[in-house]
Short mmCIF file of C-alpha atoms in Angstrom, two decimals:
data_model
loop_
_atom_site.label_atom_id
_atom_site.label_comp_id
_atom_site.label_asym_id
_atom_site.label_seq_id
_atom_site.Cartn_x
_atom_site.Cartn_y
_atom_site.Cartn_z
CA UNK A 1 78.18 74.38 96.05
CA UNK A 2 77.33 76.66 98.91
CA UNK A 3 80.28 79.22 99.66
CA UNK A 4 81.38 79.03 103.15
CA UNK A 5 84.10 81.43 104.52
CA UNK A 6 85.53 81.74 107.86
CA UNK A 7 87.39 84.37 110.01
CA UNK A 8 89.60 82.66 112.62
CA UNK A 9 91.26 85.08 114.90
CA UNK A 10 93.45 84.10 117.94
CA UNK A 11 92.19 85.74 121.23
CA UNK A 12 95.89 86.67 122.14
CA UNK A 13 95.30 90.28 121.33
CA UNK A 14 92.69 92.83 120.18
CA UNK A 15 91.15 92.65 116.75
CA UNK A 16 93.50 94.94 114.66
CA UNK A 17 93.05 96.51 111.09
CA UNK A 18 94.73 93.66 109.20
CA UNK A 19 92.55 91.03 110.86
CA UNK A 20 89.45 93.41 110.45
CA UNK A 21 89.98 93.59 106.72
CA UNK A 22 90.47 89.87 106.32
CA UNK A 23 87.31 89.47 108.28
CA UNK A 24 85.55 91.95 106.01
CA UNK A 25 86.66 90.24 102.71
CA UNK A 26 85.59 86.74 104.12
CA UNK A 27 82.16 88.24 105.12
CA UNK A 28 81.68 90.01 101.66
CA UNK A 29 82.64 86.99 99.60
CA UNK A 30 80.13 84.85 101.60
CA UNK A 31 77.30 87.34 101.29
CA UNK A 32 78.00 87.94 97.65
CA UNK A 33 77.36 84.21 96.93
CA UNK A 34 74.57 83.80 99.45
CA UNK A 35 76.81 81.54 101.37
CA UNK A 36 77.74 81.45 105.09
CA UNK A 37 80.30 83.16 107.11
CA UNK A 38 81.70 81.47 110.07
CA UNK A 39 83.59 83.00 113.20
CA UNK A 40 86.05 80.43 114.79
CA UNK A 41 87.93 81.52 117.75
CA UNK A 42 91.23 79.81 117.69
CA UNK A 43 91.83 79.82 121.37
CA UNK A 44 94.14 76.68 121.70
CA UNK A 45 97.10 78.64 123.03
CA UNK A 46 96.04 78.47 126.62
CA UNK A 47 98.88 80.51 127.91
CA UNK A 48 98.15 83.48 125.82
CA UNK A 49 94.57 83.36 125.01
CA UNK A 50 92.22 85.24 127.44
CA UNK A 51 88.27 85.46 127.84
CA UNK A 52 88.78 89.33 127.69
CA UNK A 53 90.41 89.21 124.41
CA UNK A 54 87.63 86.89 123.03
CA UNK A 55 84.99 89.25 124.12
CA UNK A 56 86.98 92.21 122.69
CA UNK A 57 86.95 90.49 119.34
CA UNK A 58 83.20 89.59 119.57
CA UNK A 59 82.40 93.15 120.49
CA UNK A 60 84.50 94.59 117.41
CA UNK A 61 82.93 92.02 114.94
CA UNK A 62 79.41 93.33 116.32
CA UNK A 63 80.49 96.98 115.95
CA UNK A 64 81.53 96.58 112.37
CA UNK A 65 78.33 94.86 111.64
CA UNK A 66 80.12 91.61 110.27
CA UNK A 67 77.35 89.15 111.26
CA UNK A 68 78.23 85.51 111.18
CA UNK A 69 76.02 82.42 111.03
CA UNK A 70 78.07 80.09 113.40
CA UNK A 71 80.53 80.67 116.18
CA UNK A 72 82.98 78.00 117.26
CA UNK A 73 85.82 77.85 119.92
CA UNK A 74 88.86 75.71 118.66
CA UNK A 75 89.58 74.63 122.33
CA UNK A 76 86.25 72.77 122.44
CA UNK A 77 87.19 70.73 119.29
CA UNK A 78 90.00 68.79 120.40
CA UNK A 79 88.29 65.47 120.53
CA UNK A 80 87.46 65.91 116.73
CA UNK A 81 91.01 66.90 116.00
CA UNK A 82 92.33 63.73 117.77
CA UNK A 83 89.90 61.59 115.97
CA UNK A 84 91.62 62.72 112.69
CA UNK A 85 95.14 62.20 113.83
CA UNK A 86 94.32 58.66 115.09
CA UNK A 87 92.69 58.06 111.68
CA UNK A 88 95.87 59.01 109.86
CA UNK A 89 98.03 56.87 112.30
CA UNK A 90 95.73 53.84 111.51
CA UNK A 91 96.03 54.33 107.87
CA UNK A 92 99.77 54.74 107.95
CA UNK A 93 99.66 58.25 106.64
CA UNK A 94 101.24 59.50 110.09
CA UNK A 95 103.59 57.82 112.49
CA UNK A 96 104.92 58.29 116.06
CA UNK A 97 108.24 59.81 116.50
CA UNK A 98 110.47 59.47 119.62
CA UNK A 99 112.97 62.17 118.56
CA UNK A 100 113.59 64.77 121.20
CA UNK A 101 113.52 68.50 120.32
CA UNK A 102 117.39 68.64 120.86
CA UNK A 103 117.97 65.70 118.44
CA UNK A 104 115.72 67.34 115.62
CA UNK A 105 117.47 70.50 116.17
CA UNK A 106 120.90 68.68 115.57
CA UNK A 107 119.46 67.18 112.31
CA UNK A 108 118.68 70.63 111.22
CA UNK A 109 122.18 71.92 111.99
CA UNK A 110 123.64 69.02 110.07
CA UNK A 111 121.57 69.52 106.94
CA UNK A 112 122.37 73.15 106.92
CA UNK A 113 126.16 72.35 107.19
CA UNK A 114 125.55 70.41 104.03
CA UNK A 115 123.74 73.33 102.39
CA UNK A 116 120.51 71.46 102.55
CA UNK A 117 116.98 72.56 103.92
CA UNK A 118 116.96 72.52 107.68
CA UNK A 119 114.34 69.88 108.58
CA UNK A 120 113.61 66.61 110.40
CA UNK A 121 115.33 63.69 108.52
CA UNK A 122 112.53 61.32 108.95
CA UNK A 123 114.38 58.96 111.31
CA UNK A 124 111.24 57.40 112.91
CA UNK A 125 109.39 57.33 109.66
CA UNK A 126 109.54 53.41 109.32
CA UNK A 127 110.08 52.35 112.94
CA UNK A 128 106.26 51.61 113.57
CA UNK A 129 106.53 53.12 117.00
CA UNK A 130 103.39 53.38 119.26
CA UNK A 131 102.50 56.08 121.83
CA UNK A 132 104.95 56.75 124.52
CA UNK A 133 106.35 59.60 126.98
CA UNK A 134 107.65 62.47 125.08
CA UNK A 135 106.57 61.29 121.62
CA UNK A 136 104.89 63.24 118.90
CA UNK A 137 102.78 62.13 115.88
CA UNK A 138 104.16 63.24 112.44
CA UNK A 139 102.63 63.32 109.11
CA UNK A 140 104.23 60.97 106.41
CA UNK A 141 104.76 63.64 103.83
CA UNK A 142 105.67 62.64 100.28
CA UNK A 143 109.31 62.79 99.65
CA UNK A 144 109.26 63.60 95.93
CA UNK A 145 107.23 65.75 93.53
CA UNK A 146 105.81 69.14 94.40
CA UNK A 147 102.79 70.51 96.13
CA UNK A 148 101.04 73.53 94.38
CA UNK A 149 97.78 75.50 94.47
CA UNK A 150 96.29 78.24 92.53
CA UNK A 151 96.07 81.23 94.78
CA UNK A 152 92.94 83.37 93.84
CA UNK A 153 95.13 86.49 94.48
CA UNK A 154 98.72 85.43 93.70
CA UNK A 155 98.42 82.74 91.15
CA UNK A 156 99.85 79.35 91.05
CA UNK A 157 102.40 78.88 94.09
CA UNK A 158 104.38 75.64 94.10
CA UNK A 159 106.86 74.04 96.54
CA UNK A 160 109.12 70.94 96.14
CA UNK A 161 108.17 68.30 98.58
CA UNK A 162 111.69 67.62 99.61
CA UNK A 163 111.59 71.22 100.93
CA UNK A 164 109.03 70.19 103.55
CA UNK A 165 109.39 67.97 106.48
CA UNK A 166 107.16 65.50 108.25
CA UNK A 167 105.32 68.07 110.19
CA UNK A 168 104.16 67.43 113.70
CA UNK A 169 100.30 66.80 113.98
CA UNK A 170 100.14 65.96 117.86
CA UNK A 171 102.72 67.47 120.19
CA UNK A 172 104.36 65.54 123.09
CA UNK A 173 101.78 66.90 125.51
CA UNK A 174 99.06 65.33 123.36
CA UNK A 175 97.58 68.48 121.87
CA UNK A 176 97.02 69.02 118.29
CA UNK A 177 99.25 71.34 116.42
CA UNK A 178 97.81 74.50 114.68
CA UNK A 179 98.03 73.23 111.11
CA UNK A 180 96.31 70.00 111.97
CA UNK A 181 93.56 71.79 113.88
CA UNK A 182 93.06 74.46 111.17
CA UNK A 183 92.55 71.76 108.38
CA UNK A 184 90.23 69.51 110.41
CA UNK A 185 88.05 72.57 111.44
CA UNK A 186 87.96 73.82 107.85
CA UNK A 187 87.21 70.41 106.75
CA UNK A 188 84.44 69.56 109.14
CA UNK A 189 82.93 73.15 108.88
CA UNK A 190 82.67 72.88 105.08
CA UNK A 191 84.77 75.88 104.37
CA UNK A 192 85.15 76.42 100.59
CA UNK A 193 87.25 79.52 100.49
CA UNK A 194 89.97 80.42 102.89
CA UNK A 195 90.77 84.18 102.62
CA UNK A 196 93.61 85.27 104.87
CA UNK A 197 96.77 87.28 105.19
CA UNK A 198 99.76 86.37 102.96
CA UNK A 199 101.70 85.45 106.16
CA UNK A 200 100.02 82.33 105.93
CA UNK A 201 101.17 81.31 102.43
CA UNK A 202 104.04 79.03 103.91
CA UNK A 203 101.44 77.18 105.87
CA UNK A 204 99.26 76.36 103.00
CA UNK A 205 101.32 73.84 101.39
CA UNK A 206 101.78 72.02 104.59
CA UNK A 207 97.89 72.11 105.15
CA UNK A 208 97.32 70.96 101.61
CA UNK A 209 99.52 67.84 102.39
CA UNK A 210 97.08 67.13 105.44
CA UNK A 211 94.07 67.44 103.07
CA UNK A 212 95.56 65.03 100.69
CA UNK A 213 96.45 62.43 103.30
CA UNK A 214 92.75 62.61 104.47
CA UNK A 215 91.55 62.18 101.01
CA UNK A 216 89.54 65.49 101.68
CA UNK A 217 88.56 68.29 99.33
CA UNK A 218 90.83 71.22 99.33
CA UNK A 219 89.42 74.72 99.81
CA UNK A 220 90.35 77.54 97.61
CA UNK A 221 92.78 79.76 99.03
CA UNK A 222 93.15 83.61 98.66
CA UNK A 223 96.09 85.33 100.41
CA UNK A 224 95.82 89.04 100.75
CA UNK A 225 98.97 91.03 100.82
CA UNK A 226 99.89 93.05 104.01
CA UNK A 227 98.96 96.65 104.94
CA UNK A 228 101.95 98.92 105.02
CA UNK A 229 102.52 102.41 106.65
CA UNK A 230 103.02 105.58 104.64
CA UNK A 231 106.81 104.95 104.99
CA UNK A 232 106.11 101.46 102.96
CA UNK A 233 107.16 99.47 106.21
CA UNK A 234 105.07 97.01 107.92
CA UNK A 235 102.04 98.78 109.53
CA UNK A 236 102.73 99.58 113.08
CA UNK A 237 100.88 101.51 115.97
CA UNK A 238 102.51 104.79 114.87
CA UNK A 239 101.01 104.32 111.40
CA UNK A 240 97.42 103.35 112.45
CA UNK A 241 97.56 99.54 113.28
CA UNK A 242 95.27 99.99 116.44
CA UNK A 243 92.53 97.85 117.76
CA UNK A 244 89.53 98.31 115.81
CA UNK A 245 87.63 99.51 118.93
CA UNK A 246 90.20 102.15 119.37
CA UNK A 247 88.95 103.70 116.15
CA UNK A 248 85.52 103.65 117.86
CA UNK A 249 86.97 105.53 120.74
CA UNK A 250 88.55 108.01 118.31
CA UNK A 251 85.10 108.77 117.04
CA UNK A 252 84.90 106.79 113.71
CA UNK A 253 81.65 105.39 112.23
CA UNK A 254 81.74 101.74 111.63
CA UNK A 255 80.57 102.11 108.01
CA UNK A 256 83.65 104.58 107.34
CA UNK A 257 86.10 101.93 108.66
CA UNK A 258 84.34 99.28 106.68
CA UNK A 259 84.43 101.26 103.51
CA UNK A 260 88.08 102.21 104.03
CA UNK A 261 89.19 98.65 104.78
CA UNK A 262 87.31 97.33 101.78
CA UNK A 263 89.23 99.88 99.52
CA UNK A 264 92.63 98.91 101.18
CA UNK A 265 93.57 96.33 98.79
CA UNK A 266 90.33 96.11 96.62
CA UNK A 267 88.85 98.26 93.97
CA UNK A 268 85.80 98.67 91.76
CA UNK A 269 86.47 101.02 88.92
CA UNK A 270 86.98 104.44 90.27
CA UNK A 271 84.29 104.28 92.98
CA UNK A 272 85.49 105.21 96.41
CA UNK A 273 82.30 105.27 98.60
CA UNK A 274 80.39 102.18 99.12
CA UNK A 275 77.35 101.19 101.24
CA UNK A 276 77.69 97.77 102.84
CA UNK A 277 74.85 96.61 100.22
CA UNK A 278 77.05 97.99 97.39
CA UNK A 279 80.19 96.26 98.77
CA UNK A 280 78.24 92.81 98.87
CA UNK A 281 77.10 93.36 95.25
CA UNK A 282 80.30 94.50 93.76
CA UNK A 283 83.03 92.64 95.72
CA UNK A 284 84.96 90.08 93.87
CA UNK A 285 88.33 88.15 94.65
CA UNK A 286 89.64 89.02 91.28
CA UNK A 287 89.82 92.51 92.05
CA UNK A 288 91.87 92.08 95.20
CA UNK A 289 95.34 93.87 94.66
CA UNK A 290 98.49 91.48 94.33
CA UNK A 291 100.48 94.25 95.97
CA UNK A 292 100.81 95.61 99.52
CA UNK A 293 98.35 98.41 100.45
CA UNK A 294 99.35 101.80 102.19
CA UNK A 295 97.36 102.88 105.22
CA UNK A 296 96.31 106.48 104.80
CA UNK A 297 94.73 108.18 107.78
CA UNK A 298 93.72 111.26 105.91
CA UNK A 299 91.60 109.15 103.46
CA UNK A 300 89.99 107.50 106.45
CA UNK A 301 89.27 110.79 107.96
CA UNK A 302 87.89 111.96 104.64
CA UNK A 303 85.52 108.98 104.45
CA UNK A 304 84.52 109.41 108.17
CA UNK A 305 83.35 113.13 107.61
CA UNK A 306 81.45 111.86 104.61
CA UNK A 307 79.57 109.47 106.69
CA UNK A 308 79.03 111.93 109.45
CA UNK A 309 77.47 114.14 106.86
CA UNK A 310 75.24 111.44 105.62
CA UNK A 311 74.07 110.46 109.19
CA UNK A 312 70.82 111.60 110.82
CA UNK A 313 71.14 113.99 113.63
CA UNK A 314 69.09 111.62 115.95
CA UNK A 315 71.84 108.83 115.36
CA UNK A 316 74.76 111.26 115.91
CA UNK A 317 73.31 112.66 119.10
CA UNK A 318 72.90 109.21 120.52
CA UNK A 319 76.55 108.43 119.71
CA UNK A 320 77.84 111.74 120.96
CA UNK A 321 76.48 110.89 124.35
CA UNK A 322 79.16 108.23 124.70
CA UNK A 323 81.83 110.84 124.26
CA UNK A 324 80.18 113.67 126.48
CA UNK A 325 79.03 111.56 129.50
CA UNK A 326 82.56 110.57 130.51
CA UNK A 327 83.35 114.28 130.40
CA UNK A 328 80.50 114.93 132.90
CA UNK A 329 78.08 116.19 130.35
CA UNK A 330 74.45 114.76 130.13
CA UNK A 331 72.49 116.94 127.77
CA UNK A 332 69.11 115.78 126.61
CA UNK A 333 69.01 114.15 123.04
CA UNK A 334 66.50 117.01 121.98
CA UNK A 335 69.17 119.59 122.89
CA UNK A 336 72.05 117.42 121.13
CA UNK A 337 69.99 117.09 118.07
CA UNK A 338 69.83 120.90 117.66
CA UNK A 339 73.73 121.20 117.99
CA UNK A 340 74.70 118.38 115.65
CA UNK A 341 73.78 120.16 112.47
CA UNK A 342 76.19 123.04 113.36
CA UNK A 343 79.15 120.69 113.25
CA UNK A 344 78.08 117.90 110.78
CA UNK A 345 79.27 119.61 107.81
CA UNK A 346 82.94 120.00 108.89
CA UNK A 347 83.45 117.36 111.45
CA UNK A 348 85.87 114.58 110.91
CA UNK A 349 85.27 112.50 113.90
CA UNK A 350 82.69 112.17 116.45
CA UNK A 351 85.24 112.86 119.29
CA UNK A 352 86.11 116.00 117.66
CA UNK A 353 82.56 117.13 117.48
CA UNK A 354 82.00 116.24 121.12
CA UNK A 355 85.12 118.18 122.13
CA UNK A 356 84.19 121.46 120.16
CA UNK A 357 80.53 121.54 121.56
CA UNK A 358 81.48 121.68 125.17
CA UNK A 359 80.69 125.37 125.46
CA UNK A 360 76.99 124.59 124.35
CA UNK A 361 76.76 122.29 127.30
CA UNK A 362 77.72 124.55 130.23
CA UNK A 363 75.81 127.44 131.87
CA UNK A 364 77.10 130.89 131.56
CA UNK A 365 78.61 130.83 135.09
CA UNK A 366 80.55 127.61 134.18
CA UNK A 367 81.72 128.91 130.84
CA UNK A 368 85.63 128.83 130.44
CA UNK A 369 86.84 131.92 128.74
CA UNK A 370 90.14 132.09 126.87
CA UNK A 371 92.04 134.95 128.87
CA UNK A 372 93.99 135.97 125.52
CA UNK A 373 90.75 136.27 123.48
CA UNK A 374 89.07 138.26 126.19
CA UNK A 375 92.06 140.66 126.49
CA UNK A 376 92.05 141.04 122.60
CA UNK A 377 88.38 141.26 121.85
CA UNK A 378 86.47 142.42 124.86
CA UNK A 379 87.93 145.99 124.57
CA UNK A 380 86.64 149.08 126.05
CA UNK A 381 85.69 150.27 122.47
CA UNK A 382 83.36 147.11 122.02
CA UNK A 383 81.67 146.86 125.36
CA UNK A 384 79.01 149.75 124.71
CA UNK A 385 77.96 147.81 121.60
CA UNK A 386 77.69 144.44 123.37
CA UNK A 387 75.61 146.26 126.01
CA UNK A 388 73.26 147.68 123.46
CA UNK A 389 72.94 144.45 121.53
CA UNK A 390 72.09 142.80 124.75
CA UNK A 391 69.32 145.29 125.50
CA UNK A 392 67.89 144.75 121.96
CA UNK A 393 68.05 141.03 122.13
CA UNK A 394 66.15 141.11 125.44
CA UNK A 395 63.22 142.66 123.55
CA UNK A 396 62.99 139.94 121.02
CA UNK A 397 59.90 137.50 121.27
CA UNK A 398 60.98 135.41 118.31
CA UNK A 399 64.50 133.97 118.76
CA UNK A 400 65.07 132.30 115.53
CA UNK A 401 68.16 132.80 113.28
CA UNK A 402 66.37 135.00 110.82
CA UNK A 403 64.99 137.45 113.57
CA UNK A 404 68.41 137.61 115.04
CA UNK A 405 69.95 138.38 111.74
CA UNK A 406 67.47 141.30 111.12
CA UNK A 407 68.12 142.87 114.66
CA UNK A 408 71.99 142.84 114.07
CA UNK A 409 71.59 144.18 110.50
CA UNK A 410 69.37 147.01 111.84
CA UNK A 411 71.83 147.76 114.62
CA UNK A 412 74.88 147.78 112.35
CA UNK A 413 73.26 150.20 109.91
CA UNK A 414 72.10 152.32 112.58
CA UNK A 415 75.73 152.85 114.00
CA UNK A 416 77.35 152.46 110.57
CA UNK A 417 79.45 149.61 111.65
CA UNK A 418 80.77 146.47 109.83
CA UNK A 419 80.01 143.05 111.22
CA UNK A 420 83.68 142.35 111.71
CA UNK A 421 83.75 144.93 114.21
CA UNK A 422 81.55 142.97 116.64
CA UNK A 423 81.69 139.40 115.31
CA UNK A 424 84.76 138.22 117.20
CA UNK A 425 83.81 140.02 120.56
CA UNK A 426 80.42 138.53 120.32
CA UNK A 427 81.80 135.07 119.53
CA UNK A 428 84.14 135.26 122.48
CA UNK A 429 81.37 136.74 124.78
CA UNK A 430 78.92 133.71 123.91
CA UNK A 431 81.43 130.69 123.67
CA UNK A 432 84.58 131.91 125.45
CA UNK A 433 86.57 131.19 122.48
CA UNK A 434 87.42 132.49 118.93
CA UNK A 435 86.16 129.48 116.86
CA UNK A 436 82.56 128.30 116.69
CA UNK A 437 79.78 127.61 114.35
CA UNK A 438 77.77 130.52 112.77
CA UNK A 439 76.98 133.17 115.41
CA UNK A 440 73.20 133.39 114.69
CA UNK A 441 72.84 129.61 114.54
CA UNK A 442 74.84 129.41 117.79
CA UNK A 443 72.46 131.89 119.47
CA UNK A 444 69.47 130.26 118.28
CA UNK A 445 70.53 126.72 119.70
CA UNK A 446 71.63 128.34 123.01
CA UNK A 447 68.34 130.21 123.41
CA UNK A 448 67.51 133.64 124.60
CA UNK A 449 67.92 133.33 128.31
CA UNK A 450 71.43 131.76 128.03
CA UNK A 451 72.60 134.26 125.35
CA UNK A 452 71.58 137.03 127.69
CA UNK A 453 73.35 135.35 130.73
CA UNK A 454 76.59 134.83 128.72
CA UNK A 455 76.51 138.51 127.40
CA UNK A 456 76.16 139.79 130.95
CA UNK A 457 78.90 137.58 132.22
CA UNK A 458 81.19 138.79 129.42
CA UNK A 459 80.56 142.49 130.15
CA UNK A 460 81.29 141.72 133.89
CA UNK A 461 84.59 140.04 132.71
CA UNK A 462 85.68 143.03 130.64
CA UNK A 463 85.08 145.64 133.05
#
């Protein structure tokens, strides 16, 4: 048996963390078993589905690197759905119903008053009605016994058939319902494993009844528990339930988000860091957690910092341009590749890196100086030292880090100074701020001419 999984988002909104995790688990299970992963856009809700949301989902899948073998749009499959509904009616496994929504609601109210399950009472079940205005098609569900399945995460889940009603397969406007369309699509696409959020558990028994009515093989189901915020409540925007592409905009790498999502409800021994290849190799449905997972932004940041450290400077430079160009900066990739290693060991996000390196990308005359830092560190006592250091730097023919260290060491010894006396004044003079990468590394990247220009501007500011 070839394993076939699917991810079936609705384009009524962006792809969020919960959906991305479900997509990842479905992708990993297919790849683990050398199977097929299908993306199905469930766009039958014409009022709420938009082309923009569809494109956003496709872009998010591409960014995450979740490649799929086939792409379907549910809205283009209605003829197939209708064929299966007609088949069920023809075989006496479904029937036309003329009860209005108001009548069905009254049935439910009456059942509740008697302490029974609120549901449709089957009034039209044996009327042998045909099509007509306002009529729907309902499944002729079993009245006795139970419907059960063994969930690959939760174990056996059963429900008494008397708790279920004759669910609608075709609405009064002629369109197929969600449960019917899902079953027909999964059946005709050969889906063997349905991996989805546990908010779909209640639909599963109803869908199994449709499979049985069609005499069709039933896929295996794995319902993944929800993701909670740190306060153990349903994940919301304040916790981090953001669109996947917002994480891209925040400066996260796709491999960091994938790694984090995989560990959010799945584990393999004590391992925390996984490449995509390792995830495919080690993933198993047996190791999915039965309990909800708690979203931890700090852990995601830790993983992102790890992947930033592991990335090449060439790749990071290219990615950083996406953050710098909207701010009006357009440095060469060669220059960016020199800057990247100065931030790579400590950066948590690409956005943070981009913001912190702004001073590298301005000329001396455009550099912004922190007024308080200038007042505190560019004092009359320090100015003579900065002037002499500038003169010595001007004589250098080799402007590499080691040569700069040597010239400063000699100056400090000659003047019996400790480095801390001139370190912060020099940092403010060169960067306009009190925090930066190492001074000598910074100077080497800036280059001799720019360092001289910045020292000169700082001297002018302080006088």
